[in-house]
PDB file of C-alpha atoms in Angstrom:
ATOM      1  CA  ILE G   1     -26.610   0.204  -6.979  1.00  0.00           C
ATOM      2  CA  ASP G   2     -26.556  -0.071  -3.178  1.00  0.00           C
ATOM      3  CA  LEU G   3     -30.213  -1.123  -3.098  1.00  0.00           C
ATOM      4  CA  HIS G   4     -29.638  -3.831  -5.717  1.00  0.00           C
ATOM      5  CA  GLU G   5     -26.624  -5.121  -3.798  1.00  0.00           C
ATOM      6  CA  ARG G   6     -28.445  -5.181  -0.462  1.00  0.00           C
ATOM      7  CA  HIS G   7     -31.115  -7.362  -2.024  1.00  0.00           C
ATOM      8  CA  GLY G   8     -28.641  -9.641  -3.779  1.00  0.00           C
ATOM      9  CA  ARG G   9     -29.583  -8.478  -7.267  1.00  0.00           C
ATOM     10  CA  VAL G  10     -26.104  -8.770  -8.770  1.00  0.00           C
ATOM     11  CA  ASP G  11     -27.079  -8.432 -12.426  1.00  0.00           C
ATOM     12  CA  GLU G  12     -29.074  -5.297 -11.715  1.00  0.00           C
ATOM     13  CA  ALA G  13     -26.202  -3.817  -9.675  1.00  0.00           C
ATOM     14  CA  LEU G  14     -23.752  -4.502 -12.495  1.00  0.00           C
ATOM     15  CA  ALA G  15     -26.110  -2.980 -15.062  1.00  0.00           C
ATOM     16  CA  ALA G  16     -26.561   0.140 -12.933  1.00  0.00           C
ATOM     17  CA  ALA G  17     -22.793   0.459 -12.496  1.00  0.00           C
ATOM     18  CA  ARG G  18     -22.290   0.174 -16.253  1.00  0.00           C
ATOM     19  CA  ARG G  19     -24.849   2.923 -16.821  1.00  0.00           C
ATOM     20  CA  MET G  20     -22.894   5.097 -14.377  1.00  0.00           C
ATOM     21  CA  VAL G  21     -19.750   4.465 -16.397  1.00  0.00           C
ATOM     22  CA  GLU G  22     -21.515   5.509 -19.615  1.00  0.00           C
ATOM     23  CA  THR G  23     -22.881   8.729 -18.129  1.00  0.00           C
ATOM     24  CA  ASN G  24     -19.657   9.690 -16.319  1.00  0.00           C
ATOM     25  CA  ALA G  25     -17.099   9.087 -19.027  1.00  0.00           C
ATOM     26  CA  ASP G  26     -14.308  11.124 -17.421  1.00  0.00           C
ATOM     27  CA  SER G  27     -14.691   9.872 -13.861  1.00  0.00           C
ATOM     28  CA  ALA G  28     -12.788   7.062 -12.164  1.00  0.00           C
ATOM     29  CA  LEU G  29     -15.379   6.384  -9.460  1.00  0.00           C
ATOM     30  CA  PRO G  30     -18.012   4.572 -11.579  1.00  0.00           C
ATOM     31  CA  ARG G  31     -15.371   2.301 -13.094  1.00  0.00           C
ATOM     32  CA  LEU G  32     -13.881   1.575  -9.680  1.00  0.00           C
ATOM     33  CA  ARG G  33     -17.371   0.766  -8.392  1.00  0.00           C
ATOM     34  CA  LEU G  34     -18.052  -1.565 -11.316  1.00  0.00           C
ATOM     35  CA  ALA G  35     -14.721  -3.348 -10.837  1.00  0.00           C
ATOM     36  CA  ASP G  36     -15.413  -3.678  -7.103  1.00  0.00           C
ATOM     37  CA  ILE G  37     -18.785  -5.338  -7.719  1.00  0.00           C
ATOM     38  CA  GLN G  38     -17.250  -7.634 -10.309  1.00  0.00           C
ATOM     39  CA  ARG G  39     -14.497  -8.694  -7.921  1.00  0.00           C
ATOM     40  CA  ARG G  40     -16.856  -9.280  -5.015  1.00  0.00           C
ATOM     41  CA  THR G  41     -19.065 -11.455  -7.196  1.00  0.00           C
ATOM     42  CA  GLY G  42     -16.229 -13.698  -8.352  1.00  0.00           C
ATOM     43  CA  GLN G  43     -15.515 -11.962 -11.656  1.00  0.00           C
ATOM     44  CA  SER G  44     -11.886 -11.105 -11.022  1.00  0.00           C
ATOM     45  CA  GLU G  45     -10.859 -11.252 -14.666  1.00  0.00           C
ATOM     46  CA  GLU G  46     -13.710  -8.942 -15.670  1.00  0.00           C
ATOM     47  CA  ALA G  47     -12.734  -6.563 -12.862  1.00  0.00           C
ATOM     48  CA  ARG G  48      -9.176  -6.353 -14.200  1.00  0.00           C
ATOM     49  CA  LYS G  49     -10.462  -5.766 -17.733  1.00  0.00           C
ATOM     50  CA  THR G  50     -12.643  -2.944 -16.422  1.00  0.00           C
ATOM     51  CA  LEU G  51      -9.642  -1.306 -14.752  1.00  0.00           C
ATOM     52  CA  VAL G  52      -7.338  -1.773 -17.754  1.00  0.00           C
ATOM     53  CA  ASP G  53      -9.995  -0.243 -20.024  1.00  0.00           C
ATOM     54  CA  ALA G  54     -10.431   2.636 -17.574  1.00  0.00           C
ATOM     55  CA  ALA G  55      -6.669   3.271 -17.513  1.00  0.00           C
ATOM     56  CA  ASP G  56      -6.698   3.433 -21.319  1.00  0.00           C
ATOM     57  CA  ARG G  57      -9.623   5.849 -21.460  1.00  0.00           C
ATOM     58  CA  LEU G  58      -8.985   8.187 -18.538  1.00  0.00           C
ATOM     59  CA  SER G  59      -6.293  10.776 -17.942  1.00  0.00           C
ATOM     60  CA  GLY G  60      -4.765  12.757 -15.105  1.00  0.00           C
ATOM     61  CA  ASP G  61      -5.679  11.918 -11.523  1.00  0.00           C
ATOM     62  CA  ALA G  62      -8.525   9.651 -12.647  1.00  0.00           C
ATOM     63  CA  ARG G  63      -6.106   7.452 -14.589  1.00  0.00           C
ATOM     64  CA  LEU G  64      -3.693   7.427 -11.659  1.00  0.00           C
ATOM     65  CA  GLU G  65      -6.461   6.238  -9.343  1.00  0.00           C
ATOM     66  CA  VAL G  66      -7.558   3.341 -11.535  1.00  0.00           C
ATOM     67  CA  ARG G  67      -3.973   2.213 -12.129  1.00  0.00           C
ATOM     68  CA  ARG G  68      -3.440   2.045  -8.384  1.00  0.00           C
ATOM     69  CA  ALA G  69      -6.633   0.007  -8.138  1.00  0.00           C
ATOM     70  CA  LEU G  70      -5.372  -2.246 -10.928  1.00  0.00           C
ATOM     71  CA  ALA G  71      -2.149  -2.919  -9.044  1.00  0.00           C
ATOM     72  CA  ALA G  72      -4.127  -3.750  -5.899  1.00  0.00           C
ATOM     73  CA  SER G  73      -6.386  -6.070  -7.890  1.00  0.00           C
ATOM     74  CA  LEU G  74      -3.419  -7.899  -9.388  1.00  0.00           C
ATOM     75  CA  LEU G  75      -1.911  -8.368  -5.932  1.00  0.00           C
ATOM     76  CA  LEU G  76      -5.171  -9.794  -4.599  1.00  0.00           C
ATOM     77  CA  ASP G  77      -5.183 -12.272  -7.471  1.00  0.00           C
ATOM     78  CA  GLY G  78      -1.607 -13.336  -6.781  1.00  0.00           C
ATOM     79  CA  LYS G  79      -0.282 -11.718  -9.969  1.00  0.00           C
ATOM     80  CA  ARG G  80       2.543 -10.041  -8.121  1.00  0.00           C
ATOM     81  CA  LYS G  81       4.948  -9.630 -11.032  1.00  0.00           C
ATOM     82  CA  GLU G  82       2.299  -7.791 -13.060  1.00  0.00           C
ATOM     83  CA  ALA G  83       1.366  -5.656 -10.055  1.00  0.00           C
ATOM     84  CA  VAL G  84       4.998  -4.661  -9.535  1.00  0.00           C
ATOM     85  CA  GLU G  85       5.272  -3.700 -13.204  1.00  0.00           C
ATOM     86  CA  VAL G  86       2.201  -1.448 -12.897  1.00  0.00           C
ATOM     87  CA  LEU G  87       3.533   0.203  -9.738  1.00  0.00           C
ATOM     88  CA  ARG G  88       7.003   0.674 -11.199  1.00  0.00           C
ATOM     89  CA  ALA G  89       5.480   2.335 -14.249  1.00  0.00           C
ATOM     90  CA  LEU G  90       3.419   4.613 -11.996  1.00  0.00           C
ATOM     91  CA  ALA G  91       6.469   5.594  -9.973  1.00  0.00           C
ATOM     92  CA  SER G  92       8.520   6.216 -13.114  1.00  0.00           C
ATOM     93  CA  GLU G  93       5.838   8.281 -14.844  1.00  0.00           C
ATOM     94  CA  THR G  94       4.730  10.256 -11.777  1.00  0.00           C
ATOM     95  CA  PRO G  95       7.685  11.654  -9.806  1.00  0.00           C
ATOM     96  CA  SER G  96       5.344  13.103  -7.152  1.00  0.00           C
ATOM     97  CA  ASP G  97       3.404   9.881  -6.519  1.00  0.00           C
ATOM     98  CA  ALA G  98       4.282   8.870  -2.969  1.00  0.00           C
ATOM     99  CA  GLU G  99       1.633   6.139  -2.872  1.00  0.00           C
ATOM    100  CA  ALA G 100       3.208   4.140  -5.705  1.00  0.00           C
ATOM    101  CA  ARG G 101       6.540   4.167  -3.907  1.00  0.00           C
ATOM    102  CA  VAL G 102       5.018   3.173  -0.566  1.00  0.00           C
ATOM    103  CA  SER G 103       3.142   0.348  -2.312  1.00  0.00           C
ATOM    104  CA  LEU G 104       6.332  -0.894  -3.958  1.00  0.00           C
ATOM    105  CA  LEU G 105       8.240  -0.760  -0.689  1.00  0.00           C
ATOM    106  CA  SER G 106       5.518  -2.825   0.982  1.00  0.00           C
ATOM    107  CA  LEU G 107       6.427  -5.761  -1.259  1.00  0.00           C
ATOM    108  CA  PRO G 108       9.217  -8.101  -0.083  1.00  0.00           C
ATOM    109  CA  GLU G 109      10.350  -8.816  -3.621  1.00  0.00           C
ATOM    110  CA  VAL G 110      11.021  -5.111  -4.139  1.00  0.00           C
ATOM    111  CA  ARG G 111      12.736  -4.586  -0.780  1.00  0.00           C
ATOM    112  CA  GLN G 112      15.037  -7.536  -1.524  1.00  0.00           C
ATOM    113  CA  ASN G 113      16.517  -5.448  -4.330  1.00  0.00           C
ATOM    114  CA  GLU G 114      18.619  -3.183  -2.127  1.00  0.00           C
ATOM    115  CA  ALA G 115      19.444  -0.672  -4.847  1.00  0.00           C
ATOM    116  CA  GLU G 116      15.805  -0.264  -5.848  1.00  0.00           C
ATOM    117  CA  GLY G 117      14.671  -0.064  -2.234  1.00  0.00           C
ATOM    118  CA  LEU G 118      17.150   2.679  -1.380  1.00  0.00           C
ATOM    119  CA  ARG G 119      16.256   4.597  -4.524  1.00  0.00           C
ATOM    120  CA  LEU G 120      12.537   4.444  -3.705  1.00  0.00           C
ATOM    121  CA  VAL G 121      13.174   5.626  -0.151  1.00  0.00           C
ATOM    122  CA  ALA G 122      15.260   8.531  -1.452  1.00  0.00           C
ATOM    123  CA  GLU G 123      12.481   9.458  -3.881  1.00  0.00           C
ATOM    124  CA  LEU G 124       9.881   9.199  -1.130  1.00  0.00           C
ATOM    125  CA  LYS G 125      11.979  11.433   1.099  1.00  0.00           C
ATOM    126  CA  GLY G 126      12.210  13.930  -1.743  1.00  0.00           C
ATOM    127  CA  ILE G 127       8.414  13.969  -1.997  1.00  0.00           C
ATOM    128  CA  GLU G 128       7.672  14.129   1.736  1.00  0.00           C
ATOM    129  CA  GLY G 129      10.598  16.264   2.837  1.00  0.00           C
ATOM    130  CA  GLU G 130      12.930  15.830   5.788  1.00  0.00           C
ATOM    131  CA  PHE G 131      10.078  15.866   8.281  1.00  0.00           C
ATOM    132  CA  GLY G 132       8.024  13.210   6.496  1.00  0.00           C
ATOM    133  CA  VAL G 133       7.460   9.940   8.295  1.00  0.00           C
ATOM    134  CA  ARG G 134       6.694   7.310   5.691  1.00  0.00           C
ATOM    135  CA  TRP G 135      10.205   7.473   4.248  1.00  0.00           C
ATOM    136  CA  LYS G 136      11.562   7.049   7.773  1.00  0.00           C
ATOM    137  CA  LEU G 137       9.570   3.855   8.294  1.00  0.00           C
ATOM    138  CA  GLU G 138      10.604   2.430   4.928  1.00  0.00           C
ATOM    139  CA  GLN G 139      14.269   3.305   5.458  1.00  0.00           C
ATOM    140  CA  ALA G 140      14.200   1.667   8.882  1.00  0.00           C
ATOM    141  CA  ARG G 141      12.534  -1.429   7.453  1.00  0.00           C
ATOM    142  CA  LEU G 142      15.216  -1.732   4.760  1.00  0.00           C
ATOM    143  CA  TRP G 143      17.987  -1.453   7.336  1.00  0.00           C
ATOM    144  CA  VAL G 144      16.357  -4.031   9.625  1.00  0.00           C
ATOM    145  CA  GLU G 145      16.073  -6.498   6.761  1.00  0.00           C
ATOM    146  CA  GLY G 146      19.628  -5.859   5.567  1.00  0.00           C
ATOM    147  CA  ALA G 147      22.699  -7.913   6.385  1.00  0.00           C
ATOM    148  CA  SER G 148      24.402  -5.040   8.248  1.00  0.00           C
ATOM    149  CA  TRP G 149      21.422  -4.088  10.395  1.00  0.00           C
ATOM    150  CA  ARG G 150      23.483  -3.997  13.605  1.00  0.00           C
ATOM    151  CA  SER G 151      25.639  -1.150  12.341  1.00  0.00           C
ATOM    152  CA  ARG G 152      22.454   0.833  11.649  1.00  0.00           C
ATOM    153  CA  GLN G 153      20.729  -0.133  14.888  1.00  0.00           C
ATOM    154  CA  ALA G 154      20.823   3.297  16.567  1.00  0.00           C
ATOM    155  CA  GLU G 155      19.760   5.137  13.411  1.00  0.00           C
ATOM    156  CA  THR G 156      16.975   2.638  12.830  1.00  0.00           C
ATOM    157  CA  ILE G 157      15.562   3.086  16.322  1.00  0.00           C
ATOM    158  CA  GLU G 158      15.796   6.870  15.982  1.00  0.00           C
ATOM    159  CA  LEU G 159      13.781   6.835  12.737  1.00  0.00           C
ATOM    160  CA  LEU G 160      11.127   4.519  14.166  1.00  0.00           C
ATOM    161  CA  GLN G 161      10.776   6.593  17.312  1.00  0.00           C
ATOM    162  CA  ALA G 162      10.301   9.684  15.135  1.00  0.00           C
ATOM    163  CA  CYS G 163       7.438   7.869  13.398  1.00  0.00           C
ATOM    164  CA  LEU G 164       5.850   6.999  16.730  1.00  0.00           C
ATOM    165  CA  ARG G 165       6.215  10.547  18.007  1.00  0.00           C
ATOM    166  CA  ALA G 166       4.153  11.596  15.006  1.00  0.00           C
ATOM    167  CA  ASP G 167       1.571   8.847  15.645  1.00  0.00           C
ATOM    168  CA  SER G 168       1.923   6.724  18.767  1.00  0.00           C
ATOM    169  CA  GLY G 169      -0.672   4.232  17.530  1.00  0.00           C
ATOM    170  CA  TRP G 170       0.908   3.613  14.130  1.00  0.00           C
ATOM    171  CA  GLU G 171       1.212  -0.143  13.773  1.00  0.00           C
ATOM    172  CA  GLY G 172       3.957  -0.239  11.120  1.00  0.00           C
ATOM    173  CA  PRO G 173       6.762   1.412  13.101  1.00  0.00           C
ATOM    174  CA  SER G 174       5.613  -0.351  16.274  1.00  0.00           C
ATOM    175  CA  LEU G 175       6.042  -3.765  14.676  1.00  0.00           C
ATOM    176  CA  VAL G 176       9.449  -2.946  13.204  1.00  0.00           C
ATOM    177  CA  LEU G 177      10.704  -1.402  16.461  1.00  0.00           C
ATOM    178  CA  ALA G 178       9.462  -4.417  18.425  1.00  0.00           C
ATOM    179  CA  ALA G 179      11.319  -6.697  15.999  1.00  0.00           C
ATOM    180  CA  VAL G 180      14.521  -4.724  16.578  1.00  0.00           C
ATOM    181  CA  ASP G 181      14.075  -4.935  20.352  1.00  0.00           C
ATOM    182  CA  GLU G 182      13.517  -8.690  20.138  1.00  0.00           C
ATOM    183  CA  ARG G 183      16.671  -9.144  18.049  1.00  0.00           C
ATOM    184  CA  ILE G 184      18.803  -7.402  20.633  1.00  0.00           C
ATOM    185  CA  GLY G 185      17.117  -9.150  23.548  1.00  0.00           C
ATOM    186  CA  ASN G 186      15.001  -6.250  24.827  1.00  0.00           C
ATOM    187  CA  PHE G 187      11.878  -8.359  25.152  1.00  0.00           C
ATOM    188  CA  ARG G 188      10.198  -6.146  27.743  1.00  0.00           C
ATOM    189  CA  GLU G 189      10.623  -3.077  25.506  1.00  0.00           C
ATOM    190  CA  ALA G 190       9.269  -5.029  22.543  1.00  0.00           C
ATOM    191  CA  GLU G 191       6.152  -5.967  24.513  1.00  0.00           C
ATOM    192  CA  GLN G 192       5.669  -2.396  25.719  1.00  0.00           C
ATOM    193  CA  THR G 193       5.957  -1.051  22.175  1.00  0.00           C
ATOM    194  CA  LEU G 194       3.298  -3.450  20.915  1.00  0.00           C
ATOM    195  CA  ARG G 195       0.973  -2.805  23.828  1.00  0.00           C
ATOM    196  CA  ALA G 196       1.268   0.938  23.306  1.00  0.00           C
ATOM    197  CA  ALA G 197      -0.032   0.466  19.765  1.00  0.00           C
ATOM    198  CA  MET G 198      -2.891  -1.838  20.753  1.00  0.00           C
ATOM    199  CA  PRO G 199      -5.513   0.787  21.790  1.00  0.00           C
ATOM    200  CA  ASN G 200      -5.603   2.051  18.210  1.00  0.00           C
ATOM    201  CA  ASN G 201      -4.818  -1.338  16.641  1.00  0.00           C
ATOM    202  CA  PRO G 202      -6.844  -4.070  18.387  1.00  0.00           C
ATOM    203  CA  THR G 203      -5.391  -6.713  16.072  1.00  0.00           C
ATOM    204  CA  ALA G 204      -1.790  -6.023  17.130  1.00  0.00           C
ATOM    205  CA  PRO G 205      -0.125  -9.158  18.490  1.00  0.00           C
ATOM    206  CA  ASN G 206      -0.186  -9.870  22.206  1.00  0.00           C
TER     207      ASN G 206
END
């Protein structure tokens, strides 16, 4: 497949990927590879059909993987409502799936629903445990975007700093903490926070 792609032989690459699907009936990888080639060659609808078919045929972790890929594909195509439905179904059906909850919380339309956002954070905390960091970032983000963010200011900063103690180059908490600092007029601290993240994230804003 790689050789065909390097030489621009799209039809041959697609045919090889389909043969992989046929000979690896219980695996997600060949179907994900086929959908990826289809998407990159302008066949977005075919890519989604491949992923939907895979979700219908596979089970267990393989099905979980292709459904996540389906949600990502729908988001790339601007079909946000459908993507949210897929992710909500994943979260509902798989209580231990942290990724589905993180993906949902990354979407503004989900975070705008305060009750849903708080529920997802609580579920994520239950999965990760008290010392997890992703739930801390998502909780802080919800508070920052909420109407009463000032009353949660100290708690928000504490959660974000905990995230950065775990990974000083993590862009997500850095951006949220910088936004908090800017809101309260700590512009120097905001700049320092962003610059601290830049060695590991060259695209971080100046």
